[in-house]
PDB file of C-alpha atoms in Angstrom:
ATOM      1  CA  UNK A   1      82.882  79.829  96.036  1.00  0.00           C
ATOM      2  CA  UNK A   2      85.978  79.749  93.658  1.00  0.00           C
ATOM      3  CA  UNK A   3      87.666  83.304  92.545  1.00  0.00           C
ATOM      4  CA  UNK A   4      85.668  82.923  89.385  1.00  0.00           C
ATOM      5  CA  UNK A   5      82.693  82.654  91.219  1.00  0.00           C
ATOM      6  CA  UNK A   6      83.569  85.870  93.539  1.00  0.00           C
ATOM      7  CA  UNK A   7      84.861  87.976  90.675  1.00  0.00           C
ATOM      8  CA  UNK A   8      81.640  87.163  88.799  1.00  0.00           C
ATOM      9  CA  UNK A   9      79.449  87.781  91.587  1.00  0.00           C
ATOM     10  CA  UNK A  10      81.187  91.086  92.590  1.00  0.00           C
ATOM     11  CA  UNK A  11      80.709  92.036  88.903  1.00  0.00           C
ATOM     12  CA  UNK A  12      77.018  91.208  88.891  1.00  0.00           C
ATOM     13  CA  UNK A  13      76.410  93.038  91.795  1.00  0.00           C
ATOM     14  CA  UNK A  14      78.271  96.354  90.222  1.00  0.00           C
ATOM     15  CA  UNK A  15      76.224  96.029  87.120  1.00  0.00           C
ATOM     16  CA  UNK A  16      73.074  95.660  88.702  1.00  0.00           C
ATOM     17  CA  UNK A  17      73.989  98.810  90.989  1.00  0.00           C
ATOM     18  CA  UNK A  18      74.843 100.672  87.850  1.00  0.00           C
ATOM     19  CA  UNK A  19      71.693  99.866  86.335  1.00  0.00           C
ATOM     20  CA  UNK A  20      69.708 100.561  89.057  1.00  0.00           C
ATOM     21  CA  UNK A  21      71.166 104.212  89.572  1.00  0.00           C
ATOM     22  CA  UNK A  22      70.726 105.038  85.730  1.00  0.00           C
ATOM     23  CA  UNK A  23      66.780 103.972  85.862  1.00  0.00           C
ATOM     24  CA  UNK A  24      63.495 105.896  86.518  1.00  0.00           C
ATOM     25  CA  UNK A  25      63.726 103.986  90.193  1.00  0.00           C
ATOM     26  CA  UNK A  26      67.035 105.038  90.709  1.00  0.00           C
ATOM     27  CA  UNK A  27      66.895 108.490  90.445  1.00  0.00           C
ATOM     28  CA  UNK A  28      63.681 108.498  92.288  1.00  0.00           C
ATOM     29  CA  UNK A  29      65.751 106.942  95.227  1.00  0.00           C
ATOM     30  CA  UNK A  30      68.248 109.855  94.604  1.00  0.00           C
ATOM     31  CA  UNK A  31      65.816 112.293  94.781  1.00  0.00           C
ATOM     32  CA  UNK A  32      64.630 110.996  98.066  1.00  0.00           C
ATOM     33  CA  UNK A  33      67.920 110.760  99.225  1.00  0.00           C
ATOM     34  CA  UNK A  34      68.054 114.575  98.641  1.00  0.00           C
ATOM     35  CA  UNK A  35      64.932 114.849 100.731  1.00  0.00           C
ATOM     36  CA  UNK A  36      66.229 112.828 103.736  1.00  0.00           C
ATOM     37  CA  UNK A  37      69.349 115.236 103.810  1.00  0.00           C
ATOM     38  CA  UNK A  38      66.607 118.317 103.853  1.00  0.00           C
ATOM     39  CA  UNK A  39      64.760 116.238 106.646  1.00  0.00           C
ATOM     40  CA  UNK A  40      68.149 115.936 108.528  1.00  0.00           C
ATOM     41  CA  UNK A  41      68.570 119.487 108.949  1.00  0.00           C
ATOM     42  CA  UNK A  42      65.281 120.065 110.072  1.00  0.00           C
ATOM     43  CA  UNK A  43      65.079 117.373 112.497  1.00  0.00           C
ATOM     44  CA  UNK A  44      67.809 115.002 113.158  1.00  0.00           C
ATOM     45  CA  UNK A  45      65.866 112.438 115.408  1.00  0.00           C
ATOM     46  CA  UNK A  46      63.062 111.857 113.184  1.00  0.00           C
ATOM     47  CA  UNK A  47      65.426 111.531 110.410  1.00  0.00           C
ATOM     48  CA  UNK A  48      67.501 109.297 112.578  1.00  0.00           C
ATOM     49  CA  UNK A  49      64.408 106.797 112.707  1.00  0.00           C
ATOM     50  CA  UNK A  50      63.727 106.857 109.015  1.00  0.00           C
ATOM     51  CA  UNK A  51      67.376 106.165 108.496  1.00  0.00           C
ATOM     52  CA  UNK A  52      67.611 102.825 110.531  1.00  0.00           C
ATOM     53  CA  UNK A  53      64.066 101.815 109.035  1.00  0.00           C
ATOM     54  CA  UNK A  54      65.270 102.097 105.819  1.00  0.00           C
ATOM     55  CA  UNK A  55      68.649 100.734 106.319  1.00  0.00           C
ATOM     56  CA  UNK A  56      66.846  97.627 107.881  1.00  0.00           C
ATOM     57  CA  UNK A  57      64.759  97.535 104.843  1.00  0.00           C
ATOM     58  CA  UNK A  58      68.098  97.948 102.540  1.00  0.00           C
ATOM     59  CA  UNK A  59      70.264  95.153 104.326  1.00  0.00           C
ATOM     60  CA  UNK A  60      67.359  92.895 103.747  1.00  0.00           C
ATOM     61  CA  UNK A  61      66.910  93.539  99.909  1.00  0.00           C
ATOM     62  CA  UNK A  62      70.473  93.220  99.706  1.00  0.00           C
ATOM     63  CA  UNK A  63      70.304  90.048 101.409  1.00  0.00           C
ATOM     64  CA  UNK A  64      67.570  88.372  99.259  1.00  0.00           C
ATOM     65  CA  UNK A  65      69.560  90.249  96.024  1.00  0.00           C
ATOM     66  CA  UNK A  66      73.175  88.094  96.771  1.00  0.00           C
ATOM     67  CA  UNK A  67      71.525  85.319  97.668  1.00  0.00           C
ATOM     68  CA  UNK A  68      69.432  84.853  94.118  1.00  0.00           C
ATOM     69  CA  UNK A  69      72.707  86.240  92.325  1.00  0.00           C
ATOM     70  CA  UNK A  70      74.422  83.335  93.905  1.00  0.00           C
ATOM     71  CA  UNK A  71      72.169  80.769  92.822  1.00  0.00           C
ATOM     72  CA  UNK A  72      71.564  82.103  89.748  1.00  0.00           C
ATOM     73  CA  UNK A  73      75.626  82.090  89.192  1.00  0.00           C
ATOM     74  CA  UNK A  74      75.629  78.290  90.627  1.00  0.00           C
ATOM     75  CA  UNK A  75      72.919  77.159  88.146  1.00  0.00           C
ATOM     76  CA  UNK A  76      74.569  78.755  85.212  1.00  0.00           C
ATOM     77  CA  UNK A  77      71.854  81.424  84.617  1.00  0.00           C
ATOM     78  CA  UNK A  78      74.562  84.350  85.005  1.00  0.00           C
ATOM     79  CA  UNK A  79      77.747  83.566  83.060  1.00  0.00           C
ATOM     80  CA  UNK A  80      80.967  85.648  82.115  1.00  0.00           C
ATOM     81  CA  UNK A  81      79.651  86.129  79.209  1.00  0.00           C
ATOM     82  CA  UNK A  82      76.304  87.596  80.018  1.00  0.00           C
ATOM     83  CA  UNK A  83      78.013  89.771  82.598  1.00  0.00           C
ATOM     84  CA  UNK A  84      80.509  90.909  79.541  1.00  0.00           C
ATOM     85  CA  UNK A  85      77.456  91.912  77.564  1.00  0.00           C
ATOM     86  CA  UNK A  86      75.437  93.640  80.257  1.00  0.00           C
ATOM     87  CA  UNK A  87      78.947  95.759  80.729  1.00  0.00           C
ATOM     88  CA  UNK A  88      79.444  96.555  77.448  1.00  0.00           C
ATOM     89  CA  UNK A  89      75.778  97.752  77.584  1.00  0.00           C
ATOM     90  CA  UNK A  90      76.423  99.704  80.590  1.00  0.00           C
ATOM     91  CA  UNK A  91      79.444 101.232  79.190  1.00  0.00           C
ATOM     92  CA  UNK A  92      77.519 102.278  75.820  1.00  0.00           C
ATOM     93  CA  UNK A  93      74.677 103.906  78.276  1.00  0.00           C
ATOM     94  CA  UNK A  94      77.696 105.484  80.379  1.00  0.00           C
ATOM     95  CA  UNK A  95      79.164 106.809  77.318  1.00  0.00           C
ATOM     96  CA  UNK A  96      75.906 108.282  75.674  1.00  0.00           C
ATOM     97  CA  UNK A  97      75.284 110.271  78.986  1.00  0.00           C
ATOM     98  CA  UNK A  98      78.494 111.683  78.921  1.00  0.00           C
ATOM     99  CA  UNK A  99      78.400 113.013  75.166  1.00  0.00           C
ATOM    100  CA  UNK A 100      75.062 114.731  76.441  1.00  0.00           C
ATOM    101  CA  UNK A 101      76.901 116.224  78.972  1.00  0.00           C
ATOM    102  CA  UNK A 102      79.506 117.574  77.274  1.00  0.00           C
ATOM    103  CA  UNK A 103      77.393 118.612  74.740  1.00  0.00           C
ATOM    104  CA  UNK A 104      75.380 120.663  77.021  1.00  0.00           C
ATOM    105  CA  UNK A 105      78.674 122.175  78.398  1.00  0.00           C
ATOM    106  CA  UNK A 106      79.732 123.042  75.050  1.00  0.00           C
ATOM    107  CA  UNK A 107      76.500 124.818  74.150  1.00  0.00           C
ATOM    108  CA  UNK A 108      76.934 126.618  77.476  1.00  0.00           C
ATOM    109  CA  UNK A 109      80.457 127.672  76.604  1.00  0.00           C
ATOM    110  CA  UNK A 110      79.282 128.802  72.800  1.00  0.00           C
ATOM    111  CA  UNK A 111      77.331 131.206  74.651  1.00  0.00           C
ATOM    112  CA  UNK A 112      80.472 133.073  75.604  1.00  0.00           C
ATOM    113  CA  UNK A 113      82.201 134.814  72.807  1.00  0.00           C
ATOM    114  CA  UNK A 114      85.854 135.281  72.997  1.00  0.00           C
ATOM    115  CA  UNK A 115      87.731 138.060  71.390  1.00  0.00           C
ATOM    116  CA  UNK A 116      91.599 138.177  71.116  1.00  0.00           C
ATOM    117  CA  UNK A 117      93.318 141.543  71.326  1.00  0.00           C
ATOM    118  CA  UNK A 118      96.408 140.641  68.446  1.00  0.00           C
ATOM    119  CA  UNK A 119      98.509 143.451  69.768  1.00  0.00           C
ATOM    120  CA  UNK A 120      99.187 142.035  73.428  1.00  0.00           C
ATOM    121  CA  UNK A 121      97.593 138.635  72.987  1.00  0.00           C
ATOM    122  CA  UNK A 122      95.155 139.258  75.645  1.00  0.00           C
ATOM    123  CA  UNK A 123      91.693 138.176  75.706  1.00  0.00           C
ATOM    124  CA  UNK A 124      88.817 139.719  76.450  1.00  0.00           C
ATOM    125  CA  UNK A 125      85.476 137.349  77.219  1.00  0.00           C
ATOM    126  CA  UNK A 126      82.011 138.915  77.043  1.00  0.00           C
ATOM    127  CA  UNK A 127      79.292 137.253  78.659  1.00  0.00           C
ATOM    128  CA  UNK A 128      76.033 137.208  76.793  1.00  0.00           C
ATOM    129  CA  UNK A 129      73.680 135.534  79.596  1.00  0.00           C
ATOM    130  CA  UNK A 130      71.901 137.702  81.765  1.00  0.00           C
ATOM    131  CA  UNK A 131      72.291 136.928  85.762  1.00  0.00           C
TER     132      UNK A 131
END
């Protein structure tokens, strides 16, 4: 496999992971990971067995995905243009998610009132939220 094919395959894999993590199923998997961490704290031996089973599944799924992607690259089904278009779409999604997070933080900050004392230049911050 040439350098371009390797780069293309790596890019496609990265795009696929990013798509997965932003999907509903990806969010579900993230939630399951958090549940697993809690199980690990409660019963480490059981958690170890579960992790080994999941790692075997992930290994098989990853192998299948890589083989399928390799076939798609070799057949021309996946091209540099299609990867770039998908990357552009993911970048737009990430930008939107960042804007939402920024707006949320901005709203939280606007709930605080800042008053400047002009005589000595000190700021007085009044938190209007109840704890």
